Coordinates of N, CA and C in Angstrom, one line a residue:
X21 N 0.9 -1.1 -0.1 CA -0.1 0.2 -0.2 C 0.9 1.2 -0.2
X22 N 0.5 2.4 -0.9 CA 1.7 3.7 -0.9 C 0.2 4.8 -0.9
X23 N 1.0 6.0 -1.0 CA 0.1 7.3 -0.9 C 1.1 8.2 -1.0
X24 N 0.7 9.4 -1.7 CA 1.4 10.5 -1.9 C 0.6 11.4 -1.9
X25 N 1.6 13.3 -1.6 CA 1.2 14.2 -2.0 C 1.8 15.2 -2.9
X26 N 1.4 15.5 -3.6 CA 2.4 17.2 -4.3 C 1.7 18.2 -3.7
X27 N 2.5 19.1 -3.8 CA 2.0 20.7 -3.8 C 3.2 21.6 -4.2
X28 N 3.0 22.3 -5.3 CA 4.3 22.8 -5.7 C 5.0 22.3 -6.3
X29 N 6.2 22.2 -5.9 CA 7.7 21.5 -6.1 C 7.8 20.3 -5.1
X30 N 7.2 20.5 -4.1 CA 7.3 19.7 -2.9 C 6.4 18.5 -3.2
X31 N 7.2 16.9 -2.7 CA 6.5 16.0 -2.9 C 6.7 15.0 -1.5
X32 N 5.8 14.0 -1.4 CA 5.8 13.2 -0.4 C 5.0 11.9 -0.4
X33 N 5.7 10.8 -0.2 CA 5.2 9.7 -0.2 C 5.6 8.5 0.7
X34 N 4.5 7.8 0.7 CA 4.9 6.4 1.9 C 4.7 5.3 1.1
X35 N 5.3 4.2 1.6 CA 5.0 3.0 1.2 C 5.0 2.0 2.3
X36 N 3.6 1.0 2.1 CA 3.9 0.2 3.8 C 4.5 -1.5 3.3
X37 N 5.3 -1.6 3.5 CA 5.9 -2.7 3.5 C 5.7 -4.3 3.7
X38 N 4.5 -3.9 4.9 CA 4.2 -5.1 5.7 C 4.6 -4.8 7.2
X39 N 5.9 -5.4 7.4 CA 6.5 -5.2 8.6 C 7.2 -3.8 8.9
X40 N 7.3 -3.1 7.5 CA 8.5 -1.7 7.5 C 7.2 -0.5 7.1
X41 N 7.4 0.3 7.5 CA 6.9 1.6 6.5 C 8.0 2.5 6.0
X42 N 8.3 3.2 4.8 CA 8.8 4.0 4.7 C 8.4 5.1 4.0
X43 N 9.0 6.6 4.2 CA 8.4 7.4 4.0 C 9.3 8.4 3.4
X44 N 9.1 9.3 2.5 CA 10.0 10.1 1.6 C 9.6 11.4 1.4
X45 N 10.2 12.5 1.2 CA 9.5 13.8 1.6 C 10.9 14.7 0.7
X46 N 10.4 15.5 -0.4 CA 11.5 16.2 -0.7 C 10.7 17.3 -1.6
X47 N 11.9 17.6 -2.9 CA 11.3 18.8 -4.0 C 11.9 18.4 -5.0
X48 N 10.9 18.7 -6.0 CA 11.3 18.6 -7.3 C 12.6 19.9 -8.4
X49 N 13.6 19.2 -8.7 CA 14.7 20.3 -9.1 C 14.9 19.7 -10.5
X50 N 15.6 20.6 -11.1 CA 16.0 20.0 -12.4 C 17.6 20.2 -12.3
X51 N 18.5 19.4 -12.8 CA 19.9 19.2 -12.6 C 20.5 20.1 -14.0
X52 N 21.7 20.2 -14.0 CA 22.8 21.0 -15.0 C 22.1 20.9 -16.1
X53 N 21.8 19.7 -16.4 CA 21.4 19.4 -17.8 C 20.0 19.5 -18.3
X54 N 19.6 20.6 -17.2 CA 17.7 20.6 -17.1 C 17.0 19.2 -17.1
X55 N 17.4 18.3 -16.6 CA 16.5 16.9 -16.5 C 16.0 17.3 -15.2
X56 N 14.8 16.3 -14.8 CA 14.2 16.4 -13.6 C 14.5 15.5 -12.4
X57 N 14.7 15.7 -11.6 CA 15.0 14.9 -10.7 C 14.3 15.2 -9.4
X58 N 14.0 14.6 -8.3 CA 13.6 14.5 -7.2 C 14.5 14.3 -6.2
X59 N 14.5 15.2 -5.3 CA 15.3 15.2 -4.0 C 14.5 14.9 -2.9
X60 N 15.0 13.8 -1.9 CA 14.1 13.4 -1.0 C 14.9 13.3 0.4
X61 N 14.7 13.5 1.5 CA 15.1 12.5 3.0 C 14.1 11.1 3.0
X62 N 14.6 10.4 4.0 CA 13.4 9.5 3.9 C 13.9 8.8 5.4
X63 N 12.5 8.5 6.0 CA 12.8 7.6 7.2 C 12.0 6.2 7.4
X64 N 12.9 5.3 7.6 CA 12.3 3.5 7.2 C 12.0 3.3 8.8
X65 N 10.9 2.8 9.0 CA 10.5 1.8 10.3 C 10.7 0.6 10.3
X66 N 10.8 -0.4 11.5 CA 11.0 -1.7 11.5 C 9.5 -1.6 12.7
X67 N 9.0 -2.9 12.4 CA 8.3 -3.5 13.7 C 9.3 -4.0 14.8
X68 N 8.9 -3.4 15.9 CA 9.5 -3.4 16.9 C 9.2 -5.1 17.6
X69 N 10.6 -5.9 17.8 CA 10.2 -7.1 18.3 C 10.1 -7.2 19.8
X70 N 10.9 -6.1 20.7 CA 10.7 -6.2 22.0 C 9.7 -4.4 22.2
X71 N 8.8 -4.2 22.0 CA 8.3 -3.0 22.5 C 8.8 -2.1 24.0
X72 N 9.3 -3.1 24.5 CA 9.2 -2.3 26.2 C 10.7 -2.0 26.1
X73 N 11.7 -2.2 25.4 CA 13.2 -2.2 25.3 C 13.4 -0.8 24.6
X74 N 13.6 0.2 25.1 CA 14.0 1.3 24.6 C 14.8 1.4 23.2
X75 N 16.0 0.5 23.9 CA 17.2 0.6 22.7 C 16.7 0.1 21.3
X76 N 16.0 -1.3 21.8 CA 15.3 -1.6 20.0 C 14.4 -0.9 19.6
X77 N 13.8 0.0 20.2 CA 12.7 0.9 19.5 C 13.2 2.1 18.5
X78 N 14.7 2.6 19.2 CA 15.4 3.1 18.4 C 16.0 2.4 17.1
X79 N 16.5 1.4 17.2 CA 17.3 0.4 16.7 C 16.5 0.0 15.4
X80 N 15.2 0.3 15.0 CA 14.4 0.1 14.3 C 13.8 1.4 13.2
X81 N 14.6 2.3 13.8 CA 14.4 3.4 12.7 C 15.8 4.1 12.1
X82 N 15.7 4.3 10.4 CA 16.7 4.5 10.1 C 16.1 5.8 9.1
X83 N 17.4 6.5 8.5 CA 17.1 7.5 7.9 C 18.0 7.4 6.6
X84 N 17.8 8.3 5.6 CA 18.8 8.7 4.5 C 18.4 9.4 3.5
X85 N 18.8 9.7 2.3 CA 18.6 10.8 1.1 C 18.6 9.4 0.1
X86 N 17.5 9.8 -1.0 CA 17.2 9.5 -2.0 C 17.6 10.6 -3.2
X87 N 17.8 10.2 -4.2 CA 17.5 10.9 -5.6 C 17.1 10.2 -6.7
X88 N 15.8 11.0 -7.1 CA 14.7 10.1 -8.3 C 15.3 10.5 -9.8
X89 N 15.0 9.9 -10.5 CA 15.6 10.5 -12.0 C 14.9 9.5 -13.2
X90 N 14.7 10.0 -14.1 CA 14.3 9.1 -15.1 C 15.6 8.6 -16.0

């Protein structure tokens, strides 16, 4: 399951992988060759095996950056 939204040059979308969810948020730009790109930051969270362990809670959160292009 996935969904998203766009307003102006801003974009956000989410993918539910079943035991994890990833969200991307960013904006559309043009590179030096005038080709469209989407620059995003992402967060991925996994299901927590032990919800009472604070260390495990943060081990299941990841972040990064992606560039999408044709």
